[in-house]
Amino acid sequence: MEVLVNLAVNGLATGMLIFLLAAGLTLIFGLMDVVNFGHGALFAWGAYAGIWTYVTTGSFVVGILAAIITGLLLGLVLEKYIIQPVYGNHIQQILITLGVLIVLSEMLKVVWGPNQLSARTPSYLAGSWEFGDIIIIKYRLFIIAVGFIVFFLIRYILKNTKIGLIVRAGVINKEMVQALGINIKKVFMYVFMVGAAMAALGGILLGPYSGVIYAEMGMEFGILAFIVVVIGGMGNIKGSLFAAILVGVCGSFMAYYVPALSLAVNMLLMVIVLVFRPQGLFGAKG
Amino acid sequence: MIQTMDRKNMLYGLIFVALLCIPFVTDSRTLLIMFTQIFLFGIFAMSYDILLGYTGIVSFGHAMFFGIGAYSTGILMKQIDSTIPVLLLAIVLAAVLSGLVSYLLGILSLRLKSHFYAMLTLAFSGLFLVLAEKWRSVTYGNDGFTFSIPDPLRDRMTLYFIALITMALVFLLLNRFTNSPLGKVLQAIRENEPRVESLGYNVLHYKVIASVVAGVFASVAGSLYVLTLRFVNTSVLAVEVSLDALLMTIIGGVGTLVGAIIGAGLIEFAHHWLTGLAKVHWIFERWLIFFGILYILVVMFFPQGIVGTFRNWREKRSVRNKKVIEEKKNISG
């Protein structure tokens, strides 16, 4: 029983990290119809910039802010100069964002060196609570909380605010929104920036969780995020949350019970879902 | 038109003969090895071009077929015997296996949209990587294993000729394939899939054929690759191998077989050259950055690649020339 609870909490925490990454990805796809294979690099940049600031200033909160700002800035530059020229062409998007992934991942090594950086948990989030044999690590709970806060925040913004209304309308009919006098290009840019910032936030949160950060994690987690988006149904935030938790929990249980399969479990999940439901678990048929 | 075709074929023939002569002119080992690598990656890039350039399918899992060729050859050489018949058996076996895998993968996933297919191929090749890492009794996991190759092939020069001739053969075969009616249907799918479908063609059927052809030839490249190294490990299955194929095809020019070869040559050459420059300045140790930037610029400004851009330029020029000639005629007439 204790094992089950511990595994579930671990899986949930990992799932929430992946959700932060996948949510931005699916938001960008849902609104802009852009397949961003470079999303993982934003995650890695958030992690490096955030952890570096955290180590230099000694404040985790400042680190998080630095990560978010890095994400926003990178998102702005990417959208303006790289993504805009390839709107509407999926194959070109796949290719160009892949180039972005390569360049950004290598740039990390230029700026911070090729070795991995270590990251410590801030003292107020370190340690754990024990209930009998159940050990709950505080930091994991913190990640889970942040994940849910972000999820409900996005949902609130999308459902209850004017900008959310515009975004949702844009998903359904871009031209109509444009015709109503709203600059859909600007909206696209903001959405891309917010998505990038969420990825960067996920990046810095991963730092203390895994203890080390390295340049290749962009690729690794980028793939994971894509798997989640595909499983959940592209463009669906709720689907992403559900799929991220599914992937996280499956991963943590597999790592404990069938370690040999743990590397392949996400891929297998995606293959199964795609074969039987190509539009994803929550995706609309289309 | 016929005249240009003849001139083109003559040019290719001349280049082939020139390449045949290289080993007799120079005895630089590194140069021979580099050219051998270029030839076999040329085969790999051409096979990828069948997917991306001729059919318009993005796959991130092409390393899987390269790896099937590499591992089949390595394992058979090590476990059975390093003789020519076993080698031939290994190459055929790898080709059949690749054909089967690409057929199954194609049937399952080619009906999906482009980004889903790209992801699924990534997933499948990821599964193969895990399999190669875990099945240690046969693959020796991440460490890989060395093996000996048949005696007649031990000479670097022999391998050079084999790689060159195989590349030329694959080029001729694929050239025939892409110019056949079937190849034309593939190109039509690339240009306008819904229209081809509405004309009554079974698009999935043709896409699967493209994927099988690409898979089989990629496995041949993989077989040759480990033959030159006499070593195989999981790096042949890494995502980077698929990305290399992508890069070579894009830079050389999608939709042209020569472009794929030129791309392979450029990338391999740049790789050697830039890693050599690392001694000059540390930034060149991160040569991948330059590749990445080049890659983005090519996709943005030269989506046709080197060969495609050149071809457009020449077409424009010949159209202009024709106009000039006609105008002259009009004036004189």
Coordinates of C-alpha atoms in Angstrom, one line a residue:
Chain A
M1 CA 0.0 0.0 0.0
E2 CA 2.8 2.4 1.0
V3 CA 4.6 1.6 -2.2
L4 CA 1.5 2.3 -4.2
V5 CA 1.0 5.7 -2.7
N6 CA 4.6 6.7 -3.0
L7 CA 4.7 5.6 -6.6
A8 CA 1.5 7.4 -7.4
V9 CA 2.8 10.7 -5.9
N10 CA 6.1 10.4 -7.8
G11 CA 4.2 9.7 -11.0
L12 CA 1.9 12.6 -10.4
A13 CA 4.8 15.0 -9.8
T14 CA 6.6 13.9 -13.0
G15 CA 3.3 14.1 -14.8
M16 CA 2.8 17.7 -13.7
L17 CA 6.3 18.7 -15.0
I18 CA 5.5 17.1 -18.3
F19 CA 2.1 18.9 -18.3
L20 CA 3.8 22.3 -18.0
L21 CA 5.7 21.5 -21.1
A22 CA 2.9 19.8 -23.0
A23 CA 0.3 22.6 -22.1
G24 CA 2.4 25.2 -24.0
L25 CA 2.9 22.9 -26.9
T26 CA -0.8 22.1 -27.2
L27 CA -1.8 25.7 -26.8
I28 CA 0.5 26.7 -29.6
F29 CA -0.7 23.9 -31.8
G30 CA -4.4 24.4 -31.0
L31 CA -4.4 28.1 -31.8
M32 CA -1.6 28.6 -34.3
D33 CA -1.6 25.1 -35.9
V34 CA 2.2 25.2 -35.4
V35 CA 4.1 22.0 -34.7
N36 CA 6.9 23.2 -32.5
F37 CA 9.6 20.5 -32.2
G38 CA 11.9 23.1 -30.5
H39 CA 9.7 23.3 -27.5
G40 CA 12.0 21.1 -25.4
A41 CA 14.9 23.5 -25.9
L42 CA 12.8 26.3 -24.2
F43 CA 12.4 23.9 -21.3
A44 CA 16.1 23.4 -21.1
W45 CA 16.8 27.1 -21.4
G46 CA 14.4 27.8 -18.5
A47 CA 16.1 25.2 -16.4
Y48 CA 19.6 26.6 -17.1
A49 CA 18.8 30.3 -16.8
G50 CA 16.6 29.7 -13.7
I51 CA 19.0 27.4 -11.9
W52 CA 22.0 29.7 -12.7
T53 CA 20.1 32.7 -11.3
Y54 CA 19.0 30.7 -8.3
V55 CA 22.5 29.6 -7.5
T56 CA 23.9 33.2 -8.0
T57 CA 21.3 35.1 -6.1
G58 CA 20.4 32.3 -3.6
S59 CA 16.7 32.9 -4.1
F60 CA 14.6 30.2 -5.7
V61 CA 11.8 32.6 -6.4
V62 CA 14.1 34.9 -8.3
G63 CA 15.3 31.9 -10.2
I64 CA 11.7 31.0 -11.2
L65 CA 11.1 34.6 -12.3
A66 CA 14.3 34.5 -14.4
A67 CA 13.2 31.2 -16.0
I68 CA 9.8 32.7 -16.9
I69 CA 11.4 35.9 -18.3
T70 CA 13.8 33.8 -20.4
G71 CA 10.9 31.8 -21.7
L72 CA 9.0 34.9 -22.7
L73 CA 11.9 36.5 -24.4
L74 CA 12.9 33.4 -26.3
G75 CA 9.3 32.9 -27.3
L76 CA 9.1 36.4 -28.6
V77 CA 12.2 36.1 -30.7
L78 CA 11.3 32.6 -32.0
E79 CA 7.8 33.5 -33.0
K80 CA 8.8 36.7 -34.7
Y81 CA 11.8 35.5 -36.7
I82 CA 11.5 31.8 -37.1
I83 CA 7.9 30.7 -36.9
Q84 CA 6.1 33.5 -38.7
P85 CA 7.6 32.8 -42.1
V86 CA 6.4 29.2 -42.0
Y87 CA 2.8 29.5 -40.9
G88 CA 0.6 27.1 -42.7
N89 CA 3.2 24.6 -43.8
H90 CA 3.5 21.7 -41.4
I91 CA 6.5 20.1 -43.0
Q92 CA 8.5 23.3 -43.0
Q93 CA 7.5 23.9 -39.4
I94 CA 8.7 20.5 -38.4
L95 CA 12.0 21.0 -40.1
I96 CA 12.7 24.5 -39.0
T97 CA 11.8 24.0 -35.3
L98 CA 14.0 21.0 -35.3
G99 CA 16.8 23.3 -36.4
V100 CA 15.8 25.6 -33.5
L101 CA 16.1 22.6 -31.1
I102 CA 19.6 21.8 -32.3
V103 CA 20.9 25.4 -32.2
L104 CA 19.4 26.3 -28.8
S105 CA 20.6 23.0 -27.2
E106 CA 24.1 23.6 -28.4
M107 CA 24.0 27.3 -27.3
L108 CA 23.4 26.1 -23.8
K109 CA 26.7 24.3 -23.9
V110 CA 28.4 27.5 -25.2
V111 CA 27.0 29.6 -22.4
W112 CA 27.1 27.3 -19.4
G113 CA 29.7 24.7 -20.5
P114 CA 29.1 21.2 -21.7
N115 CA 28.9 19.6 -18.2
Q116 CA 25.7 19.1 -16.3
L117 CA 24.8 21.5 -13.6
S118 CA 23.6 20.4 -10.2
A119 CA 20.6 22.0 -8.5
R120 CA 19.7 21.8 -4.8
T121 CA 16.2 22.1 -3.4
P122 CA 15.6 25.3 -1.5
S123 CA 15.6 24.7 2.3
Y124 CA 12.0 25.6 2.8
L125 CA 10.9 23.0 0.3
A126 CA 13.4 20.3 1.3
G127 CA 12.6 17.4 3.5
S128 CA 9.5 15.3 3.7
W129 CA 6.4 14.4 5.7
E130 CA 6.0 10.9 7.0
F131 CA 2.6 9.3 7.7
G132 CA 3.5 5.9 9.0
D133 CA 5.3 4.3 6.1
I134 CA 4.1 6.8 3.6
I135 CA 6.8 9.4 2.8
I136 CA 5.7 12.5 1.0
I137 CA 8.5 14.6 -0.3
K138 CA 7.6 18.3 0.1
Y139 CA 9.1 19.4 -3.2
R140 CA 7.0 16.9 -5.2
L141 CA 3.9 18.2 -3.6
F142 CA 5.1 21.7 -4.5
I143 CA 5.4 20.6 -8.2
I144 CA 2.0 19.0 -8.1
A145 CA 0.5 22.2 -6.6
V146 CA 2.1 24.5 -9.2
G147 CA 0.9 22.2 -12.0
F148 CA -2.7 22.3 -10.8
I149 CA -2.5 26.1 -10.3
V150 CA -1.2 26.6 -13.8
F151 CA -3.9 24.3 -15.2
F152 CA -6.8 26.1 -13.4
L153 CA -5.3 29.5 -14.3
I154 CA -5.2 28.7 -18.0
R155 CA -8.7 27.2 -17.9
Y156 CA -9.9 30.3 -16.1
I157 CA -8.3 32.7 -18.6
L158 CA -9.5 30.7 -21.6
K159 CA -13.1 30.4 -20.3
N160 CA -13.7 33.6 -18.4
T161 CA -11.7 36.5 -19.8
K162 CA -12.0 38.5 -23.0
I163 CA -8.5 37.5 -24.2
G164 CA -9.5 33.9 -23.6
L165 CA -12.6 34.4 -25.7
I166 CA -10.5 35.8 -28.5
V167 CA -8.1 32.9 -28.4
R168 CA -10.9 30.4 -28.5
A169 CA -12.5 32.2 -31.3
G170 CA -9.2 32.3 -33.1
V171 CA -8.9 28.5 -32.8
I172 CA -12.3 28.1 -34.6
N173 CA -12.0 30.9 -37.2
K174 CA -8.9 33.0 -37.6
E175 CA -10.2 35.1 -40.5
M176 CA -13.4 36.0 -38.7
V177 CA -11.5 37.2 -35.6
Q178 CA -9.2 39.2 -37.9
A179 CA -12.1 40.7 -39.7
L180 CA -13.6 41.9 -36.3
G181 CA -10.6 44.2 -36.0
I182 CA -8.5 42.1 -33.6
N183 CA -4.8 41.7 -34.5
I184 CA -4.6 37.9 -34.6
K185 CA -0.9 38.0 -35.2
K186 CA -0.4 39.8 -31.9
V187 CA -2.6 37.2 -30.2
F188 CA -0.5 34.4 -31.8
M189 CA 2.7 36.0 -30.5
Y190 CA 1.4 36.3 -26.9
V191 CA 0.2 32.7 -26.9
F192 CA 3.5 31.5 -28.2
M193 CA 5.3 33.5 -25.4
V194 CA 3.0 32.2 -22.7
G195 CA 3.6 28.6 -24.0
A196 CA 7.4 29.2 -24.0
A197 CA 7.2 30.6 -20.5
M198 CA 5.3 27.6 -19.2
A199 CA 8.0 25.3 -20.7
A200 CA 10.7 27.4 -19.0
L201 CA 8.8 27.2 -15.7
G202 CA 8.7 23.4 -16.1
G203 CA 12.4 23.4 -16.7
I204 CA 13.5 25.2 -13.5
L205 CA 11.1 23.1 -11.5
L206 CA 12.7 20.0 -12.8
G207 CA 16.2 21.1 -11.6
P208 CA 15.8 20.4 -7.9
Y209 CA 13.5 17.5 -8.6
S210 CA 16.1 15.5 -10.6
G211 CA 19.2 17.1 -9.0
V212 CA 21.0 17.7 -12.3
I213 CA 20.2 19.5 -15.5
Y214 CA 22.0 18.9 -18.9
A215 CA 21.6 20.3 -22.4
E216 CA 20.2 17.1 -23.9
M217 CA 17.2 17.2 -21.6
G218 CA 15.5 19.5 -24.1
M219 CA 15.3 16.7 -26.6
E220 CA 14.4 14.1 -24.1
F221 CA 11.6 16.0 -22.4
G222 CA 10.5 17.5 -25.7
I223 CA 9.8 14.0 -27.0
L224 CA 7.9 13.2 -23.8
A225 CA 5.8 16.3 -24.1
F226 CA 4.9 15.4 -27.7
I227 CA 3.9 11.9 -26.7
V228 CA 1.7 13.5 -24.1
V229 CA 0.1 15.9 -26.5
V230 CA -0.5 13.1 -29.0
I231 CA -2.0 10.9 -26.4
G232 CA -4.2 13.6 -25.0
G233 CA -5.4 14.9 -28.3
M234 CA -3.6 17.8 -30.0
G235 CA -4.9 21.2 -28.9
N236 CA -6.7 20.0 -25.8
I237 CA -5.5 21.3 -22.5
K238 CA -7.6 18.9 -20.4
G239 CA -6.4 16.0 -22.5
S240 CA -2.8 17.1 -22.0
L241 CA -3.3 17.2 -18.2
F242 CA -4.9 13.7 -18.2
A243 CA -2.3 12.3 -20.6
A244 CA 0.6 13.8 -18.7
I245 CA -0.6 12.3 -15.4
L246 CA -1.1 8.9 -17.2
V247 CA 2.4 9.0 -18.6
G248 CA 3.9 10.1 -15.3
V249 CA 2.1 7.4 -13.2
C250 CA 2.7 4.6 -15.8
G251 CA 6.3 5.5 -15.9
S252 CA 6.8 5.5 -12.2
F253 CA 5.0 2.2 -11.7
M254 CA 6.8 0.5 -14.6
A255 CA 10.2 1.7 -13.3
Y256 CA 9.4 -0.1 -10.1
Y257 CA 7.7 -3.3 -11.3
V258 CA 9.1 -3.8 -14.8
P259 CA 12.3 -1.8 -15.1
A260 CA 13.2 -3.3 -18.4
L261 CA 10.2 -1.8 -20.0
S262 CA 10.3 1.6 -18.4
L263 CA 12.2 3.2 -21.2
A264 CA 9.6 2.0 -23.7
V265 CA 6.4 2.5 -21.8
N266 CA 5.6 6.0 -23.1
M267 CA 6.3 5.0 -26.7
L268 CA 4.1 1.9 -26.3
L269 CA 1.3 4.0 -24.8
M270 CA 1.4 6.4 -27.7
V271 CA 1.5 3.7 -30.3
I272 CA -1.5 2.0 -28.7
V273 CA -3.5 5.2 -28.5
L274 CA -2.6 6.3 -32.1
V275 CA -3.5 3.0 -33.6
F276 CA -6.9 2.8 -32.0
R277 CA -7.7 6.5 -31.7
P278 CA -5.5 8.6 -34.0
Q279 CA -7.1 11.8 -32.8
G280 CA -6.0 11.2 -29.2
L281 CA -8.0 10.4 -26.1
F282 CA -9.7 13.8 -25.9
G283 CA -9.2 15.0 -29.4
A284 CA -12.1 15.9 -31.6
K285 CA -12.6 13.7 -34.7
G286 CA -11.3 15.4 -37.7
Chain B
M1 CA 15.4 18.3 -73.7
I2 CA 16.9 15.0 -74.9
Q3 CA 20.2 16.8 -75.5
T4 CA 20.3 18.1 -71.9
M5 CA 19.5 14.6 -70.6
D6 CA 22.4 13.2 -72.6
R7 CA 24.7 15.9 -71.4
K8 CA 23.6 15.3 -67.8
N9 CA 24.2 11.5 -68.1
M10 CA 27.6 12.2 -69.6
L11 CA 28.5 14.5 -66.7
Y12 CA 27.4 11.9 -64.2
G13 CA 29.5 9.3 -66.1
L14 CA 32.5 11.5 -66.0
I15 CA 32.2 12.2 -62.3
F16 CA 31.8 8.4 -61.7
V17 CA 35.0 7.7 -63.6
A18 CA 36.8 10.5 -61.8
L19 CA 35.8 9.1 -58.4
L20 CA 36.9 5.6 -59.6
C21 CA 40.4 7.1 -60.2
I22 CA 40.8 8.8 -56.8
P23 CA 42.4 5.8 -55.0
F24 CA 45.1 5.6 -57.7
V25 CA 45.9 9.3 -57.4
T26 CA 46.1 9.7 -53.7
D27 CA 47.1 7.3 -50.9
S28 CA 45.7 9.4 -48.1
R29 CA 43.8 7.0 -45.8
T30 CA 41.6 9.7 -44.3
L31 CA 40.5 10.9 -47.7
L32 CA 39.6 7.4 -48.8
I33 CA 37.7 6.8 -45.6
M34 CA 35.9 10.1 -45.9
F35 CA 34.8 9.4 -49.4
T36 CA 33.6 5.9 -48.5
Q37 CA 31.5 7.5 -45.8
I38 CA 30.1 10.0 -48.2
F39 CA 29.1 7.3 -50.6
L40 CA 27.3 5.2 -48.1
F41 CA 25.6 8.2 -46.5
G42 CA 24.7 9.2 -50.0
I43 CA 22.8 5.9 -50.3
F44 CA 21.1 6.7 -47.0
A45 CA 20.2 10.2 -47.9
M46 CA 18.8 9.1 -51.3
S47 CA 16.6 6.6 -49.6
Y48 CA 15.4 9.3 -47.2
D49 CA 14.7 11.6 -50.2
I50 CA 12.2 9.0 -51.6
L51 CA 10.2 9.7 -48.4
L52 CA 10.7 13.5 -47.9
G53 CA 11.6 14.7 -51.4
Y54 CA 9.4 12.5 -53.6
T55 CA 6.4 11.7 -51.4
G56 CA 6.4 14.6 -48.9
I57 CA 6.6 12.4 -45.8
V58 CA 8.6 13.5 -42.8
S59 CA 10.0 10.6 -40.8
F60 CA 12.2 10.8 -37.7
G61 CA 12.8 7.1 -37.6
H62 CA 14.9 6.5 -40.6
A63 CA 17.8 5.5 -38.3
M64 CA 15.8 2.4 -37.4
F65 CA 16.4 0.9 -40.9
F66 CA 20.0 2.0 -40.9
G67 CA 20.3 0.2 -37.6
I68 CA 18.6 -3.0 -38.8
G69 CA 21.1 -3.2 -41.6
A70 CA 24.0 -2.4 -39.2
Y71 CA 23.0 -4.9 -36.6
S72 CA 22.0 -7.7 -39.0
T73 CA 25.4 -7.5 -40.6
G74 CA 27.4 -7.2 -37.4
I75 CA 25.5 -10.0 -35.6
L76 CA 25.7 -12.5 -38.5
M77 CA 29.4 -11.7 -39.0
K78 CA 30.1 -12.3 -35.3
Q79 CA 27.8 -15.2 -34.5
I80 CA 28.1 -17.3 -37.7
D81 CA 31.2 -16.6 -39.8
S82 CA 32.9 -13.7 -41.5
T83 CA 32.7 -14.9 -45.1
I84 CA 31.3 -13.3 -48.2
P85 CA 28.2 -15.6 -48.5
V86 CA 27.2 -14.8 -44.9
L87 CA 27.7 -11.1 -45.6
L88 CA 25.4 -11.3 -48.6
L89 CA 22.9 -13.3 -46.6
A90 CA 23.1 -10.6 -43.9
I91 CA 22.4 -7.8 -46.4
V92 CA 19.5 -9.6 -47.9
L93 CA 18.1 -10.5 -44.5
A94 CA 18.4 -6.9 -43.4
A95 CA 16.7 -5.7 -46.5
V96 CA 13.8 -8.1 -46.0
L97 CA 13.5 -7.3 -42.3
S98 CA 13.5 -3.5 -43.1
G99 CA 10.9 -4.0 -45.8
L100 CA 8.7 -5.9 -43.4
V101 CA 9.0 -3.3 -40.6
S102 CA 8.5 -0.4 -42.9
Y103 CA 5.5 -2.1 -44.4
L104 CA 3.9 -2.7 -41.0
L105 CA 4.7 0.8 -39.8
G106 CA 3.4 2.3 -43.0
I107 CA 0.1 0.3 -42.9
L108 CA -0.4 1.3 -39.3
S109 CA 0.5 5.0 -39.4
L110 CA 0.8 6.5 -42.8
R111 CA -2.9 7.3 -42.8
L112 CA -2.2 9.8 -40.0
K113 CA -1.4 13.4 -40.5
S114 CA 2.3 14.4 -41.1
H115 CA 3.2 15.4 -37.5
F116 CA 1.6 12.3 -36.1
Y117 CA 3.5 10.1 -38.5
A118 CA 6.7 11.9 -37.7
M119 CA 6.1 11.3 -34.0
L120 CA 5.2 7.7 -34.5
T121 CA 8.4 6.9 -36.5
L122 CA 10.3 8.6 -33.7
A123 CA 8.6 6.3 -31.2
F124 CA 9.2 3.2 -33.2
S125 CA 12.9 3.9 -33.7
G126 CA 13.0 4.7 -30.0
L127 CA 11.7 1.2 -29.3
F128 CA 14.4 -0.3 -31.5
L129 CA 17.0 1.6 -29.6
V130 CA 15.7 0.3 -26.3
L131 CA 15.6 -3.2 -27.7
A132 CA 19.2 -2.9 -28.8
E133 CA 20.2 -1.6 -25.4
K134 CA 18.4 -4.3 -23.4
W135 CA 19.0 -7.4 -25.5
R136 CA 22.6 -7.5 -24.3
S137 CA 23.3 -11.2 -25.0
V138 CA 23.1 -10.4 -28.8
T139 CA 23.8 -6.7 -29.1
Y140 CA 26.2 -6.2 -26.1
G141 CA 24.0 -3.2 -25.2
N142 CA 25.4 0.3 -25.3
D143 CA 29.0 -0.8 -25.5
G144 CA 28.5 -2.6 -28.8
F145 CA 30.9 -5.2 -30.3
T146 CA 33.6 -5.5 -32.8
F147 CA 33.6 -8.2 -35.5
S148 CA 35.9 -9.3 -38.3
I149 CA 34.9 -9.0 -42.0
P150 CA 35.6 -11.3 -44.9
D151 CA 39.3 -11.2 -45.9
P152 CA 38.9 -9.9 -49.4
L153 CA 37.2 -6.8 -48.0
R154 CA 39.9 -5.9 -45.5
D155 CA 41.5 -3.5 -47.9
R156 CA 40.3 0.1 -47.6
M157 CA 40.4 0.5 -51.4
T158 CA 38.1 -2.5 -52.0
L159 CA 35.6 -1.0 -49.6
Y160 CA 35.9 2.3 -51.4
F161 CA 35.1 0.7 -54.7
I162 CA 32.2 -1.3 -53.2
A163 CA 30.7 1.8 -51.6
L164 CA 31.1 3.8 -54.8
I165 CA 29.6 1.1 -57.1
T166 CA 26.8 0.4 -54.7
M167 CA 26.0 4.1 -54.6
A168 CA 26.0 4.3 -58.4
L169 CA 23.7 1.3 -58.7
V170 CA 21.3 2.6 -56.1
F171 CA 21.3 5.9 -57.9
L172 CA 20.4 4.2 -61.2
L173 CA 17.7 2.0 -59.6
L174 CA 16.1 4.9 -57.7
N175 CA 16.3 7.1 -60.7
R176 CA 14.4 4.5 -62.7
F177 CA 11.9 4.2 -59.8
T178 CA 11.3 7.9 -59.5
N179 CA 10.8 8.3 -63.2
S180 CA 8.4 5.4 -63.5
P181 CA 4.6 6.0 -63.5
L182 CA 4.6 4.9 -59.9
G183 CA 7.2 7.5 -59.0
K184 CA 5.1 10.2 -60.7
V185 CA 2.2 9.3 -58.6
L186 CA 4.3 9.7 -55.5
Q187 CA 5.3 13.2 -56.7
A188 CA 1.7 14.0 -57.3
I189 CA 0.9 13.0 -53.7
R190 CA 3.6 15.4 -52.5
E191 CA 2.1 18.2 -54.6
N192 CA -1.5 17.7 -53.9
E193 CA -2.7 14.7 -51.9
P194 CA -6.5 15.3 -51.9
R195 CA -6.4 15.7 -55.7
V196 CA -4.6 12.4 -56.2
E197 CA -7.1 10.8 -53.9
S198 CA -10.0 12.2 -55.8
L199 CA -8.5 10.9 -59.1
G200 CA -9.1 7.4 -57.7
Y201 CA -5.6 6.5 -56.5
N202 CA -5.2 4.7 -53.2
V203 CA -2.8 7.2 -51.6
L204 CA -2.0 4.9 -48.6
H205 CA -1.0 2.1 -50.9
Y206 CA 1.5 4.4 -52.8
K207 CA 2.9 5.9 -49.5
V208 CA 3.5 2.4 -48.1
I209 CA 5.4 1.5 -51.3
A210 CA 7.6 4.6 -50.9
S211 CA 8.2 3.8 -47.2
V212 CA 9.2 0.2 -48.0
V213 CA 11.6 1.3 -50.8
A214 CA 13.2 3.9 -48.5
G215 CA 13.5 1.4 -45.7
V216 CA 15.2 -1.3 -47.8
F217 CA 17.8 1.0 -49.2
A218 CA 18.5 2.6 -45.8
S219 CA 19.3 -0.9 -44.5
V220 CA 21.8 -1.4 -47.3
A221 CA 23.5 1.8 -46.3
G222 CA 23.6 0.6 -42.7
S223 CA 25.2 -2.7 -43.7
L224 CA 27.9 -0.9 -45.6
Y225 CA 28.5 1.5 -42.7
V226 CA 29.3 -1.2 -40.1
L227 CA 31.4 -3.0 -42.7
T228 CA 33.7 0.0 -42.9
L229 CA 33.8 0.4 -39.1
R230 CA 34.0 -3.4 -38.2
F231 CA 32.1 -2.2 -35.1
V232 CA 28.5 -1.7 -34.2
N233 CA 26.8 -0.1 -31.2
T234 CA 23.5 1.7 -30.4
S235 CA 24.7 4.9 -31.9
V236 CA 23.5 3.7 -35.3
L237 CA 20.0 3.9 -34.0
A238 CA 20.2 7.3 -32.4
V239 CA 17.9 10.1 -33.4
E240 CA 20.9 12.0 -34.7
V241 CA 21.3 9.5 -37.5
S242 CA 17.7 10.3 -38.7
L243 CA 18.4 14.0 -38.4
D244 CA 21.6 13.6 -40.4
A245 CA 19.6 12.1 -43.3
L246 CA 17.1 14.9 -43.0
L247 CA 19.8 17.5 -43.1
M248 CA 21.6 16.0 -46.0
T249 CA 18.4 15.8 -48.0
I250 CA 17.3 19.3 -47.2
I251 CA 20.7 21.0 -47.9
G252 CA 21.3 19.1 -51.1
G253 CA 17.8 19.6 -52.4
V254 CA 14.6 17.7 -51.7
G255 CA 13.2 15.7 -54.6
T256 CA 16.5 15.2 -56.4
L257 CA 18.7 12.1 -56.0
V258 CA 21.8 14.0 -56.9
G259 CA 20.9 16.5 -54.3
A260 CA 20.9 13.8 -51.6
I261 CA 24.4 12.7 -52.6
I262 CA 25.7 16.3 -52.7
G263 CA 24.1 16.9 -49.3
A264 CA 25.7 13.8 -47.9
G265 CA 29.1 14.9 -49.3
L266 CA 28.8 18.4 -47.9
I267 CA 27.7 17.3 -44.4
E268 CA 30.4 14.6 -44.1
F269 CA 33.0 17.0 -45.4
A270 CA 31.9 19.8 -43.1
H271 CA 31.9 17.4 -40.2
H272 CA 35.5 16.4 -40.8
W273 CA 36.6 20.0 -41.5
L274 CA 34.8 21.7 -38.6
T275 CA 35.9 19.1 -36.0
G276 CA 39.4 19.7 -37.3
L277 CA 39.0 23.4 -36.7
A278 CA 38.3 22.8 -33.1
K279 CA 42.0 23.1 -32.5
V280 CA 41.8 26.6 -33.9
H281 CA 39.0 28.0 -31.8
W282 CA 36.9 26.3 -29.1
I283 CA 33.6 27.5 -30.7
F284 CA 34.1 24.9 -33.5
E285 CA 33.8 22.2 -31.0
R286 CA 30.1 23.1 -31.0
W287 CA 29.9 22.7 -34.8
L288 CA 26.4 21.5 -34.4
I289 CA 25.4 25.1 -33.9
F290 CA 26.6 26.0 -37.4
F291 CA 24.7 23.0 -38.8
G292 CA 21.5 24.1 -37.0
I293 CA 21.8 27.7 -38.2
L294 CA 22.5 26.5 -41.7
Y295 CA 19.6 24.2 -41.5
I296 CA 17.2 27.0 -40.5
L297 CA 18.5 29.3 -43.2
V298 CA 18.1 26.6 -45.8
V299 CA 14.6 25.8 -44.9
M300 CA 13.7 29.5 -44.8
F301 CA 15.5 30.9 -47.9
F302 CA 16.4 27.9 -50.0
P303 CA 13.6 25.4 -49.4
Q304 CA 14.6 23.7 -52.7
G305 CA 18.2 23.1 -51.5
I306 CA 21.3 23.5 -53.5
V307 CA 20.3 21.5 -56.5
G308 CA 16.7 22.8 -56.6
T309 CA 17.8 26.4 -56.4
F310 CA 20.4 25.8 -59.1
R311 CA 17.8 24.2 -61.3
N312 CA 15.3 27.1 -60.9
W313 CA 18.0 29.6 -61.7
R314 CA 18.9 27.7 -64.9
E315 CA 15.3 27.3 -66.0
K316 CA 14.7 31.0 -65.5
R317 CA 17.8 31.8 -67.5
S318 CA 16.9 29.5 -70.4
V319 CA 13.4 31.0 -70.5
R320 CA 15.0 34.4 -70.7
N321 CA 17.4 33.3 -73.4
K322 CA 14.5 31.9 -75.4
K323 CA 12.7 35.2 -75.2
V324 CA 15.8 37.0 -76.4
I325 CA 16.2 34.7 -79.3
E326 CA 12.5 35.1 -80.2
E327 CA 12.7 38.8 -80.0
K328 CA 15.7 38.8 -82.3
K329 CA 13.8 36.6 -84.7
N330 CA 10.9 39.0 -84.6
I331 CA 13.1 42.0 -85.3
S332 CA 14.9 40.3 -88.2
G333 CA 11.7 38.8 -89.6

